[in-house]
PDB file of C-alpha atoms in Angstrom:
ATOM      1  CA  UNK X 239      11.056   2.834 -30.010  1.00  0.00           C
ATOM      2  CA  UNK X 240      13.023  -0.266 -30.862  1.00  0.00           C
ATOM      3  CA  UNK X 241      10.086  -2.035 -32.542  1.00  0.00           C
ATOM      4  CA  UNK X 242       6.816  -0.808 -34.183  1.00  0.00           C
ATOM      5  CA  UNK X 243       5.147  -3.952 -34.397  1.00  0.00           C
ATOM      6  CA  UNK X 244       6.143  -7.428 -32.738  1.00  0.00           C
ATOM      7  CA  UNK X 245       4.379 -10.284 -33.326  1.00  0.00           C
ATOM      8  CA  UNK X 246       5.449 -13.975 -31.350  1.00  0.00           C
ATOM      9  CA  UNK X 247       8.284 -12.155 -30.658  1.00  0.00           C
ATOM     10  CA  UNK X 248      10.987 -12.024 -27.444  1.00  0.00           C
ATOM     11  CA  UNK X 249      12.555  -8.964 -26.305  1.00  0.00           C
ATOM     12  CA  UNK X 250      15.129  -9.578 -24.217  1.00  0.00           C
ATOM     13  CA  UNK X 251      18.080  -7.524 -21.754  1.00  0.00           C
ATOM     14  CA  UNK X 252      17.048  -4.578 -24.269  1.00  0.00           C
ATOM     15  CA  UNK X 253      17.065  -0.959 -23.910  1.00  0.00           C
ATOM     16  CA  UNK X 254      15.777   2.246 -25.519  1.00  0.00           C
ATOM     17  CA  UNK X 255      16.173   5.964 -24.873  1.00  0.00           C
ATOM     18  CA  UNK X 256      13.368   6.847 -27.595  1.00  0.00           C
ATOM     19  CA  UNK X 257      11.899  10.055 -28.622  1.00  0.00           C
ATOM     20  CA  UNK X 258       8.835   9.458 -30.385  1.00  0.00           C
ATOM     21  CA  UNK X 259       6.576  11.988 -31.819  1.00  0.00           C
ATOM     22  CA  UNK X 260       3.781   9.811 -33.283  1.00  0.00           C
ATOM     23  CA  UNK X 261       0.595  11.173 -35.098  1.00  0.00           C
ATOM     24  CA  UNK X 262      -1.344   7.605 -35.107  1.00  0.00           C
ATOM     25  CA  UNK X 263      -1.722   5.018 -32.364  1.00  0.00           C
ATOM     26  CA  UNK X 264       0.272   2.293 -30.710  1.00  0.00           C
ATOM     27  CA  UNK X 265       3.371   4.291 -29.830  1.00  0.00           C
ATOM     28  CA  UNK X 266       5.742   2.821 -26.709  1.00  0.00           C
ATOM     29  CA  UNK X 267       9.808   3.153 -25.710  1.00  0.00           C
ATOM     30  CA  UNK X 268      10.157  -0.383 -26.792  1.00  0.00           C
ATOM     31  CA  UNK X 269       7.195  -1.874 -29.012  1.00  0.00           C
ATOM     32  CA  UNK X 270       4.079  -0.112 -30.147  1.00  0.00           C
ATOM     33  CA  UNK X 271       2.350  -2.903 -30.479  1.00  0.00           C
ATOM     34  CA  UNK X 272       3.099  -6.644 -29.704  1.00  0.00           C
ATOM     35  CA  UNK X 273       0.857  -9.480 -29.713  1.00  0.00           C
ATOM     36  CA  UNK X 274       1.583 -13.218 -29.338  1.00  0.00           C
ATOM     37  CA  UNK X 275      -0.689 -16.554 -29.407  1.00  0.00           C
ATOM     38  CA  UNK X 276      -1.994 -18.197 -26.288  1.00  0.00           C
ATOM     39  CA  UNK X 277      -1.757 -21.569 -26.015  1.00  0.00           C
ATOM     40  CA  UNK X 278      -2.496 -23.904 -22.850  1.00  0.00           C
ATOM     41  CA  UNK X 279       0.237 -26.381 -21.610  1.00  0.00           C
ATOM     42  CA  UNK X 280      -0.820 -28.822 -18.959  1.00  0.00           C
ATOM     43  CA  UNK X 281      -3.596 -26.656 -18.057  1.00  0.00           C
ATOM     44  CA  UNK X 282      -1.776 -23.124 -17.967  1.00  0.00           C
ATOM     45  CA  UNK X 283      -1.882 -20.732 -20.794  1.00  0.00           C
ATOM     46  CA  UNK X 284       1.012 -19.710 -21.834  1.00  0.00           C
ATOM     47  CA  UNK X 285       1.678 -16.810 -24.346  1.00  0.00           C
ATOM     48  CA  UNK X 286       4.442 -16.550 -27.231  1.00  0.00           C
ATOM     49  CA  UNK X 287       5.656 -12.931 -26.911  1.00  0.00           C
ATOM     50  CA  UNK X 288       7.714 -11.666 -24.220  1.00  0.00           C
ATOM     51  CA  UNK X 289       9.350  -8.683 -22.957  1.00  0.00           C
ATOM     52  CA  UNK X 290      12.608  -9.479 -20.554  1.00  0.00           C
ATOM     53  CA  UNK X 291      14.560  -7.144 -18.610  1.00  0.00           C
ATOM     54  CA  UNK X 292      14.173  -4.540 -20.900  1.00  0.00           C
ATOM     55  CA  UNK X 293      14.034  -0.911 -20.095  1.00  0.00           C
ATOM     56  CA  UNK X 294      13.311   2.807 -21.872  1.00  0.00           C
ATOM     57  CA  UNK X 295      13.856   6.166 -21.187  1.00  0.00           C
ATOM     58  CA  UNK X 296      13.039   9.663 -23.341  1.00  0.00           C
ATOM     59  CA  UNK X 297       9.505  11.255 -24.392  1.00  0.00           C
ATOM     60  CA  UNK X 298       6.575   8.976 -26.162  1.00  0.00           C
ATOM     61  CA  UNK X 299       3.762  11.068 -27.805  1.00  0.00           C
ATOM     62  CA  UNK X 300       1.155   9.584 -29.403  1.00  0.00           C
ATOM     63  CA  UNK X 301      -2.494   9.118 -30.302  1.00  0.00           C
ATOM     64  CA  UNK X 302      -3.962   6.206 -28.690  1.00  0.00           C
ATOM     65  CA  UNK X 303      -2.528   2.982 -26.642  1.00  0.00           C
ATOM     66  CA  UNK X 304       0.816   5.026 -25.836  1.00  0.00           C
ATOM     67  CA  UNK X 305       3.207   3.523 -23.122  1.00  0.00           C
ATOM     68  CA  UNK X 306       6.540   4.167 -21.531  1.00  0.00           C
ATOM     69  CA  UNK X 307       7.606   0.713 -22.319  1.00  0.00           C
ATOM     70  CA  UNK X 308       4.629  -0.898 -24.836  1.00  0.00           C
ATOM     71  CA  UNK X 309       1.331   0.996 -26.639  1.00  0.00           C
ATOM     72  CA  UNK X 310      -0.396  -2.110 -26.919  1.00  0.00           C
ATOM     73  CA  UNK X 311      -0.056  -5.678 -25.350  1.00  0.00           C
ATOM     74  CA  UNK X 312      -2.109  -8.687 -26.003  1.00  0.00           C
ATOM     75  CA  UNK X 313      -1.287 -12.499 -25.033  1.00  0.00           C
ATOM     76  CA  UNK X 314       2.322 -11.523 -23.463  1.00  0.00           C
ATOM     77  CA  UNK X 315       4.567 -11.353 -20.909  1.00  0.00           C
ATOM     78  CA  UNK X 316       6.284  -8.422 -19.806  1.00  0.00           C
ATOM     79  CA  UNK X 317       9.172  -9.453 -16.969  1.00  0.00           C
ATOM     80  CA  UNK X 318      11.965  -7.695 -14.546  1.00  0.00           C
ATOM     81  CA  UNK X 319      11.268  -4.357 -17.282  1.00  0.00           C
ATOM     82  CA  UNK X 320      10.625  -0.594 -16.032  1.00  0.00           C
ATOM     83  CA  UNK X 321      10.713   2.632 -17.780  1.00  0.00           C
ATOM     84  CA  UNK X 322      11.335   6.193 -16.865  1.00  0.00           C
ATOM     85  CA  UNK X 323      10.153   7.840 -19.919  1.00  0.00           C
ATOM     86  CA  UNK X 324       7.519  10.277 -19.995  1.00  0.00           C
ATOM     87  CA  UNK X 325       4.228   9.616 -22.117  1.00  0.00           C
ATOM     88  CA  UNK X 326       1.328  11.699 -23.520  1.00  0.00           C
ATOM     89  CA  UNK X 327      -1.232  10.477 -25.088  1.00  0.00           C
ATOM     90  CA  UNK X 328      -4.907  11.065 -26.089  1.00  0.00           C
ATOM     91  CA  UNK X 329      -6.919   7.836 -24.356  1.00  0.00           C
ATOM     92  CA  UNK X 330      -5.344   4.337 -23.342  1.00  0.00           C
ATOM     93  CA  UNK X 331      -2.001   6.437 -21.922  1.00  0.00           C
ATOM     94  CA  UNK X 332       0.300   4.661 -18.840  1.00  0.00           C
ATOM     95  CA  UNK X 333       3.523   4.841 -17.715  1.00  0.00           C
ATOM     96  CA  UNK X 334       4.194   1.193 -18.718  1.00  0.00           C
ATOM     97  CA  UNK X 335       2.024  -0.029 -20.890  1.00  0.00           C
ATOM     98  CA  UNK X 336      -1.254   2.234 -22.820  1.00  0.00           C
ATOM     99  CA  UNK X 337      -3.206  -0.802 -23.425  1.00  0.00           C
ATOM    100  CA  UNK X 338      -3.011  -4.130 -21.952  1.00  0.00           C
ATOM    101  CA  UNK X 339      -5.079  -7.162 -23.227  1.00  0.00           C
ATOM    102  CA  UNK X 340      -4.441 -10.368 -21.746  1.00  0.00           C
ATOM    103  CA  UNK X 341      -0.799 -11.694 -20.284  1.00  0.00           C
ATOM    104  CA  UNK X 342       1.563 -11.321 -17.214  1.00  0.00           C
ATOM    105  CA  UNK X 343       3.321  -8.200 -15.586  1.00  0.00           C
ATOM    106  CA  UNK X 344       6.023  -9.026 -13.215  1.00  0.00           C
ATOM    107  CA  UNK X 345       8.692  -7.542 -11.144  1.00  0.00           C
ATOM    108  CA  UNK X 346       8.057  -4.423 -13.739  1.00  0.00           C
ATOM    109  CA  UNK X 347       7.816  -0.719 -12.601  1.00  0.00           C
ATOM    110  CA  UNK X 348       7.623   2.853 -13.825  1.00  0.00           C
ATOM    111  CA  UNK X 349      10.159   5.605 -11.780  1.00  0.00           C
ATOM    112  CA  UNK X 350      10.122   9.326 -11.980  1.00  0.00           C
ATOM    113  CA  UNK X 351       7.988   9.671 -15.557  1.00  0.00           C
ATOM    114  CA  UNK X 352       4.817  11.549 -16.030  1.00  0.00           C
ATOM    115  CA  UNK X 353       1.603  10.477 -17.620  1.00  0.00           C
ATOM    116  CA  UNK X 354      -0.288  13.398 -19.760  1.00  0.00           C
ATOM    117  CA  UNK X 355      -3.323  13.792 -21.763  1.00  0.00           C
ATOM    118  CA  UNK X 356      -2.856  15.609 -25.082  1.00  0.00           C
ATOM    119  CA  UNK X 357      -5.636  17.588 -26.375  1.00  0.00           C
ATOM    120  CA  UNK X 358      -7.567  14.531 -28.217  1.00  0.00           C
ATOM    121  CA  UNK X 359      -8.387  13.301 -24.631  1.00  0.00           C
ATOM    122  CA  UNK X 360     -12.216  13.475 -23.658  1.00  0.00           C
ATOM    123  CA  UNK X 361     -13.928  12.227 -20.457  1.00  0.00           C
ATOM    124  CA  UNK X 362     -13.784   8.571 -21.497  1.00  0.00           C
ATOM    125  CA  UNK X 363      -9.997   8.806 -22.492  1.00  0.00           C
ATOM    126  CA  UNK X 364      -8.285   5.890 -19.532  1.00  0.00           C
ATOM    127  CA  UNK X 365      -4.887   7.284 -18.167  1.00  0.00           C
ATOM    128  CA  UNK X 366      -2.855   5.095 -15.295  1.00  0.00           C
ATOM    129  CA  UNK X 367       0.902   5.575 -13.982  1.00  0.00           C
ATOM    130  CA  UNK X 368       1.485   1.858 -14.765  1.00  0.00           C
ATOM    131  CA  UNK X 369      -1.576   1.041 -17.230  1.00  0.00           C
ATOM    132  CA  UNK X 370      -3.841   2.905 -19.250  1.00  0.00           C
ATOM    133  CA  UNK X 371      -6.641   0.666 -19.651  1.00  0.00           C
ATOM    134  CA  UNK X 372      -6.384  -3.095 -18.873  1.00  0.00           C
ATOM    135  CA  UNK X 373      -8.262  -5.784 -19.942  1.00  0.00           C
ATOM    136  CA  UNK X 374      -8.388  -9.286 -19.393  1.00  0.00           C
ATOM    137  CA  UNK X 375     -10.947 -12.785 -19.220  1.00  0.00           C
ATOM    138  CA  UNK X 376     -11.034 -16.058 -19.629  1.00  0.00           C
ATOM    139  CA  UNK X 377     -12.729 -16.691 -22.503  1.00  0.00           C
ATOM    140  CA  UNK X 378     -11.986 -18.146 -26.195  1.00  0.00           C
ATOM    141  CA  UNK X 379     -11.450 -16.022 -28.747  1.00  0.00           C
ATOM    142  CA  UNK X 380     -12.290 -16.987 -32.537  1.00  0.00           C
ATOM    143  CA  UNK X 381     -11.369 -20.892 -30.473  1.00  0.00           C
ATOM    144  CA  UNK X 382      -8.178 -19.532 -29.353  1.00  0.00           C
ATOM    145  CA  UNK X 383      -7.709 -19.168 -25.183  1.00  0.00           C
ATOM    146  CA  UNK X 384      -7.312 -15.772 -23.796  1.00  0.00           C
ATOM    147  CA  UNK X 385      -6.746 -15.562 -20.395  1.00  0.00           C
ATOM    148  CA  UNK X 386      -6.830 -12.949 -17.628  1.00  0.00           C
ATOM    149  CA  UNK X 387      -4.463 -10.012 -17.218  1.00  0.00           C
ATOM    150  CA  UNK X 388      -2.259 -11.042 -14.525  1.00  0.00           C
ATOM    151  CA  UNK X 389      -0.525  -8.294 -12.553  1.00  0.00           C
ATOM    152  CA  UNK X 390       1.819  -9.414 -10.002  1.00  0.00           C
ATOM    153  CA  UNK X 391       5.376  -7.461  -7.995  1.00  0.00           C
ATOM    154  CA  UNK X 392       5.061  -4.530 -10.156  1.00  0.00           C
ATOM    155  CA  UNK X 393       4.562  -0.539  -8.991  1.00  0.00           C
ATOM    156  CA  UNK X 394       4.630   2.754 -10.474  1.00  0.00           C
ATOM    157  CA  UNK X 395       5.863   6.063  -8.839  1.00  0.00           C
ATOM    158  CA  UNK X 396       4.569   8.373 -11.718  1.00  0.00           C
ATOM    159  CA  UNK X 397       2.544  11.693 -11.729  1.00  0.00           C
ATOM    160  CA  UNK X 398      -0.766  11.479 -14.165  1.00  0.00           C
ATOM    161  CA  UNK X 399      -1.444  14.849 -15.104  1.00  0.00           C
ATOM    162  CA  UNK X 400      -4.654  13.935 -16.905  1.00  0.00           C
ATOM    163  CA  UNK X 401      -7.276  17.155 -18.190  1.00  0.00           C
ATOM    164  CA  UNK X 402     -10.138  15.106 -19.949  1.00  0.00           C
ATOM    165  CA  UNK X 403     -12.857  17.687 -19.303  1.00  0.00           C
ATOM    166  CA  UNK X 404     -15.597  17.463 -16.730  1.00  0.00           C
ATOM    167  CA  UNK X 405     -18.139  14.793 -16.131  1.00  0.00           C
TER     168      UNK X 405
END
């Protein structure tokens, strides 16, 4: 993608058409893995990495926490960004983001891609057209606030073409 790792970083009016064959985790069209701090300004938390009107297109294979647009996201903001790309992945796979941890998704969407499980996936491997696995509370972390996962105006038109075994 455009970044491997980003770390209190903005991404802004960006774009990638990325093929990525990865053999270890955190692959995505734009970042594999960004993280930012969360801090709380008159009473909201607010968190120091964002993604802006950014977009990717192409073919993202990875391990684990693979995205169309991110792998892995922790205390950021993704805003007005989509991604077409298609994404395989063994566990923690979506069309937008693999693995979300705490931040804001707006006005962001995923068009005419396909989610699919590569043969590392097993039946608790998490696969979603816009996110993988999510995860968010609001809690302190080692005294730092993490808040909830906020999902808001956002929508995915992909195909998940997940084979994780039987339960």
């Amino acid at each position: 993608g455009l970044v491997g790792e980003a770390t209190n970083t903005d991404i802004d009016s960006s774009f990638a058409n990325a093929d990525i064959q990865a053999t270890e985790d955190y692959a995505g069209g734009i970042v594999g893995h960004i993280e930012g701090t969360a801090s709380v300004e008159n009473g909201e938390i607010k968190y120091s990495s964002n993604i802006i009107n950014t977009y990717s297109t192409g073919t993202i294979n990875g391990k684990n926490s693979v995205g169309g647009l991110v792998g892995y996201f922790k205390n950021s903001n993704i805003s007005g960004s989509y991604t077409s790309s298609n994404v395989t992945g063994a566990t923690e796979t979506g069309g937008l983001v693999g693995y979300a941890f705490s931040g804001n998704i707006e006005y962001s969407f995923t068009f005419n891609n396909t989610v699919n499980s590569s043969s590392g996936a097993n039946q608790s491997s998490s696969f979603g057209g816009f996110i993988g696995y999510a995860y968010g509370t609001s809690a302190e972390t080692s005294g730092a606030p993490v808040g909830a996962l906020n999902i808001s105006n956002s929508f995915a038109t992909t195909q998940v073409l997940a084979n994780t075994g039987t339960r």
